[in-house]
Short mmCIF file of N, CA and C in Angstrom, two decimals:
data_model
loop_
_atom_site.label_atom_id
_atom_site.label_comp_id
_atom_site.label_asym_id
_atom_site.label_seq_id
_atom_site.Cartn_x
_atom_site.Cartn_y
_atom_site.Cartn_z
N UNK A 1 -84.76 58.36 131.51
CA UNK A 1 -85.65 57.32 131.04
C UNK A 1 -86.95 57.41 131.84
N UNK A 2 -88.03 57.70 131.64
CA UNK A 2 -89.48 57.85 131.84
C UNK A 2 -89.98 56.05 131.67
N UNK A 3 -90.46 55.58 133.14
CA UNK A 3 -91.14 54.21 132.53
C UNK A 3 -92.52 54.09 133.64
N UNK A 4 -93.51 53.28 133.48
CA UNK A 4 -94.29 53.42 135.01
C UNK A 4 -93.47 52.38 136.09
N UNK A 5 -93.99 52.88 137.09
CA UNK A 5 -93.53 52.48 138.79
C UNK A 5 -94.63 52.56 139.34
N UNK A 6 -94.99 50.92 140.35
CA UNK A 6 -95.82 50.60 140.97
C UNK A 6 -95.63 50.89 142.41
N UNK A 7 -96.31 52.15 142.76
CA UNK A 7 -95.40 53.08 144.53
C UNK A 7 -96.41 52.23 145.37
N UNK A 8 -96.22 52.79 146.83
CA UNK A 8 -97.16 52.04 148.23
C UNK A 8 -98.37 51.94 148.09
N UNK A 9 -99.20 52.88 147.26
CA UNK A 9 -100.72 52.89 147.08
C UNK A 9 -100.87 51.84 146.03
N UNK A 10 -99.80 50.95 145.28
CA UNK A 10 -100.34 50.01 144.44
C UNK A 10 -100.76 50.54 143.11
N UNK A 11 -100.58 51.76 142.86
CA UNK A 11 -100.97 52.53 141.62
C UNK A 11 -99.86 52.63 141.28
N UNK A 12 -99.95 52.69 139.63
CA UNK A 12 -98.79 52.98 138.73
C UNK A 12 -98.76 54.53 138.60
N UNK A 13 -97.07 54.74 138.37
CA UNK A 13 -96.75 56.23 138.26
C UNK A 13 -95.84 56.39 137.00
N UNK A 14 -96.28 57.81 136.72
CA UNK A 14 -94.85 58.03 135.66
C UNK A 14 -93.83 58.40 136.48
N UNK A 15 -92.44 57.74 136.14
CA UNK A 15 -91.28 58.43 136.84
C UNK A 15 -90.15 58.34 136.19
N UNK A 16 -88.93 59.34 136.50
CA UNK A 16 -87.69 59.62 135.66
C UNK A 16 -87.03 58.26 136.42
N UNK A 17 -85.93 57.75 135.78
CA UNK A 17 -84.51 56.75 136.40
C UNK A 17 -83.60 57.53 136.90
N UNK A 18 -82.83 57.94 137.71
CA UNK A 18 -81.41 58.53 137.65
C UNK A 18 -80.64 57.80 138.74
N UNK A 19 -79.59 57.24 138.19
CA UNK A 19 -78.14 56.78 138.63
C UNK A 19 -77.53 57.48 139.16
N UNK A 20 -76.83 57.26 140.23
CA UNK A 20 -75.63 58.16 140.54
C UNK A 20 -74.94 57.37 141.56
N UNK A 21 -73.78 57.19 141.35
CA UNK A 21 -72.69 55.91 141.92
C UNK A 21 -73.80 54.89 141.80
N UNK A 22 -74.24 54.26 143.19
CA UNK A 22 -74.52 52.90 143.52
C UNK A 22 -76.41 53.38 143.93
N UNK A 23 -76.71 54.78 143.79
CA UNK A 23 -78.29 54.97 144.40
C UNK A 23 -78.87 55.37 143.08
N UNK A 24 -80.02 55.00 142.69
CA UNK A 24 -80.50 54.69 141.95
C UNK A 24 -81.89 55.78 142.54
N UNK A 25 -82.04 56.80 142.10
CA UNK A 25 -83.04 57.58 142.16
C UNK A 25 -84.76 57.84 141.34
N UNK A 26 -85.69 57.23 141.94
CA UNK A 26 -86.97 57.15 141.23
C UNK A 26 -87.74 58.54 141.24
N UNK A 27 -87.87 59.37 140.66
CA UNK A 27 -88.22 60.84 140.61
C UNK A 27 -89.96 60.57 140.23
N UNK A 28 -90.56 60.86 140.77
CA UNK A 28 -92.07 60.91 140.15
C UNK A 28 -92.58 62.21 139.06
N UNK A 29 -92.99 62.31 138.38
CA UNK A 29 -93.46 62.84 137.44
C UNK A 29 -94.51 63.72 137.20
N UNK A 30 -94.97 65.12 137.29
CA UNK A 30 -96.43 65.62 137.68
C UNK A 30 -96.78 65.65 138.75
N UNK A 31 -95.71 65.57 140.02
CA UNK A 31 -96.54 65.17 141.16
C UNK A 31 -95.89 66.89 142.23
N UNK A 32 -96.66 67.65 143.03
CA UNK A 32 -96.40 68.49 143.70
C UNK A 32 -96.85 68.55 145.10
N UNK A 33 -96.00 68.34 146.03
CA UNK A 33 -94.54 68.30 145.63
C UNK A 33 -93.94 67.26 145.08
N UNK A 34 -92.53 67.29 144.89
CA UNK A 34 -92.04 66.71 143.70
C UNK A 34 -91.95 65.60 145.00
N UNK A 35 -92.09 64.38 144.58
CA UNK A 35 -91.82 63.28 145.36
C UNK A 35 -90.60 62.37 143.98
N UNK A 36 -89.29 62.03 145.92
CA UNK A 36 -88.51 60.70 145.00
C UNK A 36 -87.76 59.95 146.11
N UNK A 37 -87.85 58.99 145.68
CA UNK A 37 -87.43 57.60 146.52
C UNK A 37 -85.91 57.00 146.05
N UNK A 38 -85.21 56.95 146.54
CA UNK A 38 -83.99 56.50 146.24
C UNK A 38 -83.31 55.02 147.23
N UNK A 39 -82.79 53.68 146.16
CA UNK A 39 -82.81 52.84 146.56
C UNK A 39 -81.20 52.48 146.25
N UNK A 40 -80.94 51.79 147.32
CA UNK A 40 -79.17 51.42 147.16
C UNK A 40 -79.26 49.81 147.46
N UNK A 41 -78.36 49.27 146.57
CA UNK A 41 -78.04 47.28 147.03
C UNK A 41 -78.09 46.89 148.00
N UNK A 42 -77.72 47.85 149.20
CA UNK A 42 -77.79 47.18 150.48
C UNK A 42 -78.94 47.01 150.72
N UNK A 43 -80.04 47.78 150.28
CA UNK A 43 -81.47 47.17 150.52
C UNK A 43 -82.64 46.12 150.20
N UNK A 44 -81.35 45.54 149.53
CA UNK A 44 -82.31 43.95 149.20
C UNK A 44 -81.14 43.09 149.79
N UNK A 45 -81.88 42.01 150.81
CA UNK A 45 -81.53 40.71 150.96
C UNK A 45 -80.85 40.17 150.17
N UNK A 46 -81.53 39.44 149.14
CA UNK A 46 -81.18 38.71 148.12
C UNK A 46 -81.79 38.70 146.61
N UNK A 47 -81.99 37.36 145.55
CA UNK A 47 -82.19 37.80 144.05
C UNK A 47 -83.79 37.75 144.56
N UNK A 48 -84.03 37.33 145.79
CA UNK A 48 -85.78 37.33 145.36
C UNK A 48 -86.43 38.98 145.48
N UNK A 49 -85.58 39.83 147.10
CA UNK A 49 -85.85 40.91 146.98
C UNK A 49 -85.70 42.13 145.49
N UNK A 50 -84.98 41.53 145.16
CA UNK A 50 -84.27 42.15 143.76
C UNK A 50 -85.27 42.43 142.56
N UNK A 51 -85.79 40.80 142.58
CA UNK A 51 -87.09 40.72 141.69
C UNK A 51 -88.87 40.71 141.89
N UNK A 52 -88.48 41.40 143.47
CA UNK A 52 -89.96 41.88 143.41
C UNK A 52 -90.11 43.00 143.08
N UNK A 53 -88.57 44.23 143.38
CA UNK A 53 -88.10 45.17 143.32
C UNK A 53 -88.65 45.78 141.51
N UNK A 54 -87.96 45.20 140.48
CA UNK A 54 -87.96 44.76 139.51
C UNK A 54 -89.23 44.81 138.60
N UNK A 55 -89.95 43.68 139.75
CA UNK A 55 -91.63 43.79 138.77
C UNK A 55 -92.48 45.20 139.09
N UNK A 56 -91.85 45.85 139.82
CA UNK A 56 -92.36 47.20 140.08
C UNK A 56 -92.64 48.58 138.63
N UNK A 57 -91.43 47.95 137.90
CA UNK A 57 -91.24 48.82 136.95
C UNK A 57 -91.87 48.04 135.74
N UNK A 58 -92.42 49.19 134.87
CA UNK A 58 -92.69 48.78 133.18
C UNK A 58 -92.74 49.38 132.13
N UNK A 59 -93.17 49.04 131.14
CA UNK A 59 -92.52 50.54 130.18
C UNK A 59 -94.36 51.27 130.27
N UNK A 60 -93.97 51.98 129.74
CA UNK A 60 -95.42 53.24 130.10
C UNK A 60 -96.57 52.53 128.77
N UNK A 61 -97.53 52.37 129.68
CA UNK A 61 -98.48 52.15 129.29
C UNK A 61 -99.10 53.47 128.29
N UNK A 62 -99.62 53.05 127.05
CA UNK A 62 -100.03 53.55 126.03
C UNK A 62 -101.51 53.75 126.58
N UNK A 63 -102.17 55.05 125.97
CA UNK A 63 -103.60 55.43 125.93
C UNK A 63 -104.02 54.92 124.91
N UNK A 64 -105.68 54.32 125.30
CA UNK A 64 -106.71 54.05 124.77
C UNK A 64 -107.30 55.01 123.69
N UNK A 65 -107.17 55.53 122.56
CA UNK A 65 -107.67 57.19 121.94
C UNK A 65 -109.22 56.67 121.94
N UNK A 66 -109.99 57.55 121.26
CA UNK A 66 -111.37 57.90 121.19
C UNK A 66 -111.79 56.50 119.95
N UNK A 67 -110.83 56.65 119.22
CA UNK A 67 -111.26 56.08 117.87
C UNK A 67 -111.22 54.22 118.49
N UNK A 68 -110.27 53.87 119.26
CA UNK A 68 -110.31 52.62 119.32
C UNK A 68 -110.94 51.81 120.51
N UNK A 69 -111.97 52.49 120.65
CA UNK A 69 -112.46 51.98 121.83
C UNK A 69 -113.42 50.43 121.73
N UNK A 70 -113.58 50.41 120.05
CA UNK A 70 -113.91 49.10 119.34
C UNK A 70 -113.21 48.29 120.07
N UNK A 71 -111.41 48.41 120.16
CA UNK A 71 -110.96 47.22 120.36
C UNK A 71 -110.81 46.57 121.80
N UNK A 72 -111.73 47.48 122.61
CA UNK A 72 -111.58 46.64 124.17
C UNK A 72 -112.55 45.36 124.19
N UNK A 73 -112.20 44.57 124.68
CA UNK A 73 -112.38 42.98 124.95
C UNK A 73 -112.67 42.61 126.06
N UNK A 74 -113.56 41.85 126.83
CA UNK A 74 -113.85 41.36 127.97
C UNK A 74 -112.43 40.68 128.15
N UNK A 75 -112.51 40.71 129.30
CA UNK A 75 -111.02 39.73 129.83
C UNK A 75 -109.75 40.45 129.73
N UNK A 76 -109.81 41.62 128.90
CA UNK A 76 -108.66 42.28 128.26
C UNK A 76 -108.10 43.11 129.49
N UNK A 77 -106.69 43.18 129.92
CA UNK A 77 -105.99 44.41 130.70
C UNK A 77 -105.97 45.54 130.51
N UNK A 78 -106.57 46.42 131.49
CA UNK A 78 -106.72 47.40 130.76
C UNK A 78 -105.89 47.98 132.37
N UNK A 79 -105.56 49.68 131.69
CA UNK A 79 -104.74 50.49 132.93
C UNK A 79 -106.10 51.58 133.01
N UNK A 80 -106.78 51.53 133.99
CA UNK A 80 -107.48 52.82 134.28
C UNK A 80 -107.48 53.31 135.57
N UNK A 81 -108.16 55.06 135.37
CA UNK A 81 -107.81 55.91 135.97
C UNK A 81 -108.83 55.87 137.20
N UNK A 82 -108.68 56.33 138.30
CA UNK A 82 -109.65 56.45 139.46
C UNK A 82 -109.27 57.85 139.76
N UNK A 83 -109.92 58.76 140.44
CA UNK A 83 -110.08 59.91 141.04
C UNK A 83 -110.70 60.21 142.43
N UNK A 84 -110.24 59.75 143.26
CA UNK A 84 -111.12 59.80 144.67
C UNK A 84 -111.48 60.96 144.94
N UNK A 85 -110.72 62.17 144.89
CA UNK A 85 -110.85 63.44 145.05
C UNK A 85 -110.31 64.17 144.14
N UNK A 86 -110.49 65.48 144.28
CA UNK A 86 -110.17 66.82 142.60
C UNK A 86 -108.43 66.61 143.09
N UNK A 87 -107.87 66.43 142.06
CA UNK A 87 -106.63 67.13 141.66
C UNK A 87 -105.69 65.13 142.39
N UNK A 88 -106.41 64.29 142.36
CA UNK A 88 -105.85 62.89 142.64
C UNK A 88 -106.12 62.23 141.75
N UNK A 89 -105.56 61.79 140.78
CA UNK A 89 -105.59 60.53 139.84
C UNK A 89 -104.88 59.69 139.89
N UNK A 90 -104.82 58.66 140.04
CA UNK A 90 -104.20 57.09 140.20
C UNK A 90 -104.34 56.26 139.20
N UNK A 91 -103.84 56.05 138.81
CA UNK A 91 -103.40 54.39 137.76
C UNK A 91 -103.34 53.14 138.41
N UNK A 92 -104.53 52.21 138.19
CA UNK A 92 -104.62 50.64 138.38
C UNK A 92 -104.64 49.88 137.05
N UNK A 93 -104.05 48.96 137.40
CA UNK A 93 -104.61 47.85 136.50
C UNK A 93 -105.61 47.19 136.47
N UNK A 94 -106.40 46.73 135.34
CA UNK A 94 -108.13 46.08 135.79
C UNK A 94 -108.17 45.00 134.83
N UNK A 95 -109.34 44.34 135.34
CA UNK A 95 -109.55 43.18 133.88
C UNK A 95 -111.14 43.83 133.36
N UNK A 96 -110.86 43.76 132.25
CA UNK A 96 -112.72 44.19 131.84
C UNK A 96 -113.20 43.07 131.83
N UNK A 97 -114.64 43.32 132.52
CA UNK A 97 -115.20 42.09 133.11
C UNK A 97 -116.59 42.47 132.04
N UNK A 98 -117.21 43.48 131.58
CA UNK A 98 -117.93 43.63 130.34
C UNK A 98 -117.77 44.89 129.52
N UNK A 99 -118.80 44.30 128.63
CA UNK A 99 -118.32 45.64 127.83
C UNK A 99 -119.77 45.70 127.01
N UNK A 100 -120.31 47.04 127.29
CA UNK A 100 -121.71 47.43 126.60
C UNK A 100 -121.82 48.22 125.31
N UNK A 101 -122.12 48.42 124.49
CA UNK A 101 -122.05 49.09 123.37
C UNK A 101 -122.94 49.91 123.16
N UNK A 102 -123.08 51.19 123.11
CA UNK A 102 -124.18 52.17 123.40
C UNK A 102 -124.85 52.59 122.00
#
């Protein structure tokens, strides 16, 4: 199952699910080297750790294509890309705060 995951930098990632007994393996996606984080029950406290755990994950955000760029909206959520350096792209979440029409 492929969904995004919100890692330490606060950016969303694509990553695989995999189960196995009780560890629960987050595989990242495109990334070299291959980075993965694996999490077991004993590492949450309780239901609150559980559900911050939780809001980490979401289903994969859909691209914007060329044709619908009509439909972005001030105020609207949008997922975009940053690039600090060649061969680094990151996924944030943003609010569009305007929108110009050329």
């Amino acid at each position: 199952m492929t969904v995004d995951y919100r890692a330490w930098d606060d950016a969303w990632y694509d990553v695989e699910l995999h189960m196995q007994g009780e560890v629960l393996t987050v595989e990242f996606c495109n990334l070299e080297p291959p980075v993965r984080e694996r999490f077991t029950s004993s590492m949450f406290r309780d239901d609150a750790d559980v559900e911050l755990f939780r809001k980490k994950f979401r289903r994969n955000s859909s691209q914007l294509q060329d044709g619908e760029c009509h439909r972005v909206r001030e105020g609207m959520m949008v997922c975009g890309s940053l690039s600090s350096t060649e061969g680094d792209l990151r996924f944030y979440d943003a609010k569009v705060l305007e929108v110009k029409s050329l």
